[in-house]
Amino acid sequence: MRIPCPYCGERDAQEFVYRGDAAPVRPAGDDGFEDYVYLRDNIAGPMREHWYHAQGCRNWLTVDRDSCSHAISGARLARGGTA
Amino acid sequence: MADDFALVERSSLGLATVMARKDISAADIGRALGMPMPDGPFESTGVDMSLLGTGPGSWLALCEKPGEDWADGLAAKLDGLASLSDQSGAYVVFRLGGARARRLLQQGVALDLDPEVFPPHRVAVTMIAHIGVILWRCAARDAFDVAIFRSFATSFRQWATATAAHLIEA
């Protein structure tokens, strides 16, 4: 599987660290913080997820990927805050 | 064999990482340094220094003949715009040349290094044999520079030597 890094270009998934579902939002207080850190849905089908380009530009990416077909429809830097 | 591959260490280089502060653009830093700044994975060359794009808002500065206070001088120019960290001892930079340099690299790099796709001054932060590298094509199209963390340099050299030997036999 190759991930289209917006800075580096298309790269092998080996260069990345997988984080999982990008949907959870950091809670303001302690309530729900454990769930935010540890609980991730395991979605079958199209999902939005986080990948860290550890062996490249060292940035977090938000990637739209279908977890059944591995088809990737988009990737952007997560730092923009656009989820 | 010597015509096929040549691996030479570029010694006594000045190296430093440059990381832009929040909301500071590549152009802002370029103005402070008086040279064009790469806004992507490219190398740009100034009077006595070149800059390699290694990530959004981050660069590796490289100086061929650094004076003793080179990094301090650079940090002073970038005060308030970017953080600078002297890396002169952290990396070893190898120049890989020879007629089959690209053939050798393609044994380890999972990227297309054809000059149409990876022309001179194009930079890639990637890995070779599980070793993190900063790789760029030199102005002379047949040569590549590879920056490797110093403690991995021996392993990289072993990989290059073994791979070259394999290619010669094949």
Short mmCIF file of C-alpha atoms in Angstrom, two decimals:
data_model
loop_
_atom_site.label_atom_id
_atom_site.label_comp_id
_atom_site.label_asym_id
_atom_site.label_seq_id
_atom_site.Cartn_x
_atom_site.Cartn_y
_atom_site.Cartn_z
CA MET A 1 0.00 0.00 0.00
CA ARG A 2 1.32 3.44 -0.91
CA ILE A 3 0.22 6.61 0.87
CA PRO A 4 0.24 9.95 -0.97
CA CYS A 5 2.07 12.23 1.46
CA PRO A 6 1.25 15.85 0.54
CA TYR A 7 4.88 16.87 1.11
CA CYS A 8 6.98 13.85 0.06
CA GLY A 9 4.77 12.32 -2.62
CA GLU A 10 3.61 8.73 -2.80
CA ARG A 11 5.43 6.51 -0.27
CA ASP A 12 5.30 2.92 0.89
CA ALA A 13 3.19 2.33 4.02
CA GLN A 14 6.35 0.93 5.72
CA GLU A 15 7.53 4.52 6.22
CA PHE A 16 4.45 5.34 8.31
CA VAL A 17 3.17 4.64 11.80
CA TYR A 18 -0.56 3.89 11.97
CA ARG A 19 -2.72 5.64 14.55
CA GLY A 20 -6.25 4.61 13.55
CA ASP A 21 -9.59 6.39 13.41
CA ALA A 22 -9.18 10.17 13.26
CA ALA A 23 -12.70 10.86 14.53
CA PRO A 24 -12.14 11.04 18.34
CA VAL A 25 -11.82 14.61 19.58
CA ARG A 26 -9.75 15.50 22.65
CA PRO A 27 -12.12 16.25 25.53
CA ALA A 28 -11.73 19.51 27.42
CA GLY A 29 -11.58 17.84 30.84
CA ASP A 30 -10.78 14.43 32.34
CA ASP A 31 -14.17 12.97 31.46
CA GLY A 32 -13.83 10.61 28.52
CA PHE A 33 -10.08 11.10 28.25
CA GLU A 34 -9.26 7.40 28.58
CA ASP A 35 -11.71 6.55 25.82
CA TYR A 36 -10.16 9.30 23.67
CA VAL A 37 -6.66 7.89 24.15
CA TYR A 38 -7.38 4.16 23.93
CA LEU A 39 -10.68 3.47 22.16
CA ARG A 40 -10.73 3.36 18.39
CA ASP A 41 -13.51 2.03 16.19
CA ASN A 42 -12.45 -0.69 13.79
CA ILE A 43 -14.42 0.42 10.76
CA ALA A 44 -14.98 -1.78 7.72
CA GLY A 45 -15.19 0.48 4.68
CA PRO A 46 -14.39 4.15 4.08
CA MET A 47 -12.84 5.88 7.06
CA ARG A 48 -10.72 8.87 8.02
CA GLU A 49 -7.55 7.94 9.86
CA HIS A 50 -4.25 9.26 11.16
CA TRP A 51 -0.83 8.17 9.90
CA TYR A 52 2.55 9.50 11.04
CA HIS A 53 5.23 9.78 8.35
CA ALA A 54 8.03 8.72 10.71
CA GLN A 55 10.61 7.87 8.01
CA GLY A 56 9.83 10.89 5.84
CA CYS A 57 8.74 14.43 6.61
CA ARG A 58 7.84 13.53 10.24
CA ASN A 59 4.35 14.95 10.05
CA TRP A 60 0.92 13.58 10.97
CA LEU A 61 -1.40 13.00 8.04
CA THR A 62 -5.14 12.61 7.84
CA VAL A 63 -5.90 9.96 5.24
CA ASP A 64 -9.23 8.92 3.69
CA ARG A 65 -9.00 5.19 3.12
CA ASP A 66 -11.34 2.31 2.52
CA SER A 67 -10.24 -0.34 5.02
CA CYS A 68 -11.76 -3.12 2.88
CA SER A 69 -10.24 -2.25 -0.50
CA HIS A 70 -7.25 -0.15 0.78
CA ALA A 71 -8.20 2.47 -1.82
CA ILE A 72 -6.98 5.91 -0.67
CA SER A 73 -8.99 8.90 -1.86
CA GLY A 74 -7.06 11.70 -0.16
CA ALA A 75 -4.37 12.70 2.32
CA ARG A 76 -3.45 16.02 3.91
CA LEU A 77 -1.39 17.32 6.81
CA ALA A 78 -3.26 16.88 10.08
CA ARG A 79 -1.70 20.08 11.47
CA GLY A 80 -4.17 22.21 9.47
CA GLY A 81 -6.83 21.07 11.92
CA THR A 82 -9.16 20.13 9.08
CA ALA A 83 -9.58 16.55 10.44
CA MET B 1 34.50 -1.30 -11.07
CA ALA B 2 35.70 2.13 -10.02
CA ASP B 3 33.86 3.64 -12.99
CA ASP B 4 30.63 1.92 -12.00
CA PHE B 5 30.40 3.04 -8.39
CA ALA B 6 32.23 5.60 -6.26
CA LEU B 7 31.32 6.22 -2.64
CA VAL B 8 33.12 9.17 -1.06
CA GLU B 9 32.52 10.86 2.25
CA ARG B 10 32.07 14.62 2.00
CA SER B 11 33.98 15.61 5.09
CA SER B 12 34.19 18.83 7.12
CA LEU B 13 30.73 19.99 6.11
CA GLY B 14 28.70 22.39 8.20
CA LEU B 15 25.20 21.00 8.78
CA ALA B 16 22.26 22.42 10.68
CA THR B 17 18.53 21.83 10.88
CA VAL B 18 16.30 24.86 10.44
CA MET B 19 12.73 24.72 11.73
CA ALA B 20 10.37 27.61 11.07
CA ARG B 21 8.50 29.19 13.97
CA LYS B 22 4.73 29.28 13.88
CA ASP B 23 3.25 31.29 10.97
CA ILE B 24 6.69 31.94 9.45
CA SER B 25 6.83 31.02 5.76
CA ALA B 26 9.71 29.72 3.65
CA ALA B 27 9.79 33.10 1.88
CA ASP B 28 10.22 34.94 5.22
CA ILE B 29 13.27 32.82 6.00
CA GLY B 30 14.60 33.21 2.46
CA ARG B 31 14.47 37.00 2.82
CA ALA B 32 16.42 36.85 6.08
CA LEU B 33 19.07 34.63 4.50
CA GLY B 34 19.14 36.43 1.15
CA MET B 35 18.68 33.26 -0.87
CA PRO B 36 15.84 31.32 -2.49
CA MET B 37 14.13 28.88 -0.13
CA PRO B 38 12.81 25.51 -1.24
CA ASP B 39 9.09 25.23 -0.40
CA GLY B 40 8.97 21.49 -0.90
CA PRO B 41 11.37 18.53 -1.14
CA PHE B 42 14.02 20.39 -3.15
CA GLU B 43 17.52 21.81 -2.75
CA SER B 44 18.25 25.47 -3.33
CA THR B 45 21.73 26.89 -3.50
CA GLY B 46 22.98 30.22 -2.16
CA VAL B 47 26.43 31.79 -2.19
CA ASP B 48 28.11 29.53 0.35
CA MET B 49 25.26 27.33 1.55
CA SER B 50 22.51 25.10 0.25
CA LEU B 51 19.19 24.29 1.86
CA LEU B 52 17.34 20.99 1.54
CA GLY B 53 13.61 20.77 2.17
CA THR B 54 13.06 17.89 4.62
CA GLY B 55 9.44 18.56 5.69
CA PRO B 56 6.88 21.37 5.93
CA GLY B 57 8.73 24.24 7.63
CA SER B 58 11.94 22.24 8.09
CA TRP B 59 15.21 22.25 6.22
CA LEU B 60 18.76 20.94 6.41
CA ALA B 61 21.36 23.66 5.83
CA LEU B 62 24.64 22.52 4.34
CA CYS B 63 27.83 24.56 4.06
CA GLU B 64 30.89 23.33 2.15
CA LYS B 65 33.50 25.36 4.03
CA PRO B 66 32.03 26.44 7.37
CA GLY B 67 33.88 28.88 9.58
CA GLU B 68 34.02 28.14 13.29
CA ASP B 69 30.99 30.31 14.06
CA TRP B 70 28.97 29.33 10.99
CA ALA B 71 26.00 27.87 12.88
CA ASP B 72 25.93 30.72 15.39
CA GLY B 73 25.94 33.26 12.56
CA LEU B 74 23.07 31.46 10.88
CA ALA B 75 21.10 31.28 14.13
CA ALA B 76 21.56 35.01 14.62
CA LYS B 77 20.21 35.73 11.12
CA LEU B 78 17.16 33.58 11.85
CA ASP B 79 16.47 34.93 15.32
CA GLY B 80 12.70 34.99 15.88
CA LEU B 81 12.00 33.28 12.55
CA ALA B 82 13.33 29.76 12.99
CA SER B 83 15.05 27.44 15.43
CA LEU B 84 18.49 26.28 14.42
CA SER B 85 20.33 23.23 15.62
CA ASP B 86 23.93 22.51 14.64
CA GLN B 87 24.11 18.95 13.24
CA SER B 88 27.63 19.05 11.80
CA GLY B 89 28.67 16.02 13.86
CA ALA B 90 25.33 14.21 13.62
CA TYR B 91 25.33 13.21 9.97
CA VAL B 92 27.80 11.69 7.55
CA VAL B 93 27.23 12.81 3.96
CA PHE B 94 28.29 10.38 1.24
CA ARG B 95 28.55 11.24 -2.42
CA LEU B 96 27.62 8.29 -4.58
CA GLY B 97 28.76 8.66 -8.16
CA GLY B 98 29.72 6.48 -11.09
CA ALA B 99 27.87 5.17 -14.11
CA ARG B 100 25.76 2.73 -12.09
CA ALA B 101 25.11 4.87 -9.00
CA ARG B 102 21.39 5.00 -9.64
CA ARG B 103 21.23 1.26 -10.26
CA LEU B 104 22.85 0.71 -6.88
CA LEU B 105 20.52 3.06 -5.04
CA GLN B 106 17.45 1.51 -6.64
CA GLN B 107 18.34 -1.72 -4.83
CA GLY B 108 17.50 0.02 -1.57
CA VAL B 109 15.27 3.02 -2.26
CA ALA B 110 11.54 2.41 -2.78
CA LEU B 111 11.24 5.50 -4.99
CA ASP B 112 11.60 6.06 -8.71
CA LEU B 113 15.01 7.74 -9.21
CA ASP B 114 14.63 8.23 -12.97
CA PRO B 115 15.90 11.76 -13.75
CA GLU B 116 12.50 12.63 -15.26
CA VAL B 117 10.87 12.03 -11.85
CA PHE B 118 13.83 12.69 -9.55
CA PRO B 119 15.81 15.45 -11.28
CA PRO B 120 18.86 17.31 -9.92
CA HIS B 121 18.13 19.16 -6.66
CA ARG B 122 15.18 16.90 -5.82
CA VAL B 123 15.30 15.72 -2.17
CA ALA B 124 13.76 12.67 -0.51
CA VAL B 125 13.70 11.79 3.18
CA THR B 126 13.26 8.03 3.14
CA MET B 127 15.04 4.82 4.13
CA ILE B 128 17.57 2.44 2.66
CA ALA B 129 17.82 -1.01 4.26
CA HIS B 130 15.90 0.26 7.32
CA ILE B 131 18.36 3.15 7.71
CA GLY B 132 16.84 6.63 7.61
CA VAL B 133 18.42 8.77 4.90
CA ILE B 134 18.17 12.20 3.33
CA LEU B 135 18.85 11.65 -0.34
CA TRP B 136 19.25 14.22 -3.10
CA ARG B 137 20.43 14.25 -6.68
CA CYS B 138 23.42 16.51 -7.32
CA ALA B 139 23.63 19.12 -10.05
CA ALA B 140 25.63 16.54 -12.01
CA ARG B 141 22.77 14.16 -12.80
CA ASP B 142 24.75 10.98 -12.29
CA ALA B 143 25.69 11.66 -8.67
CA PHE B 144 23.66 11.51 -5.47
CA ASP B 145 24.33 12.75 -1.97
CA VAL B 146 23.09 10.74 1.01
CA ALA B 147 23.03 12.10 4.57
CA ILE B 148 22.94 9.41 7.26
CA PHE B 149 23.05 9.64 11.04
CA ARG B 150 26.69 9.12 11.91
CA SER B 151 26.20 5.95 13.96
CA PHE B 152 24.55 4.27 10.96
CA ALA B 153 27.24 5.29 8.46
CA THR B 154 29.22 2.05 8.78
CA SER B 155 26.07 -0.02 8.24
CA PHE B 156 25.19 2.03 5.19
CA ARG B 157 28.67 1.63 3.76
CA GLN B 158 28.42 -2.14 4.29
CA TRP B 159 25.07 -2.20 2.51
CA ALA B 160 26.48 -0.20 -0.41
CA THR B 161 29.61 -2.36 -0.68
CA ALA B 162 27.69 -5.64 -0.53
CA THR B 163 25.08 -4.44 -3.01
CA ALA B 164 27.72 -3.15 -5.43
CA ALA B 165 29.55 -6.49 -5.25
CA HIS B 166 26.30 -8.31 -5.96
CA LEU B 167 25.60 -6.09 -8.99
CA ILE B 168 29.08 -6.63 -10.40
CA GLU B 169 28.70 -10.42 -10.14
CA ALA B 170 25.23 -10.38 -11.68
#
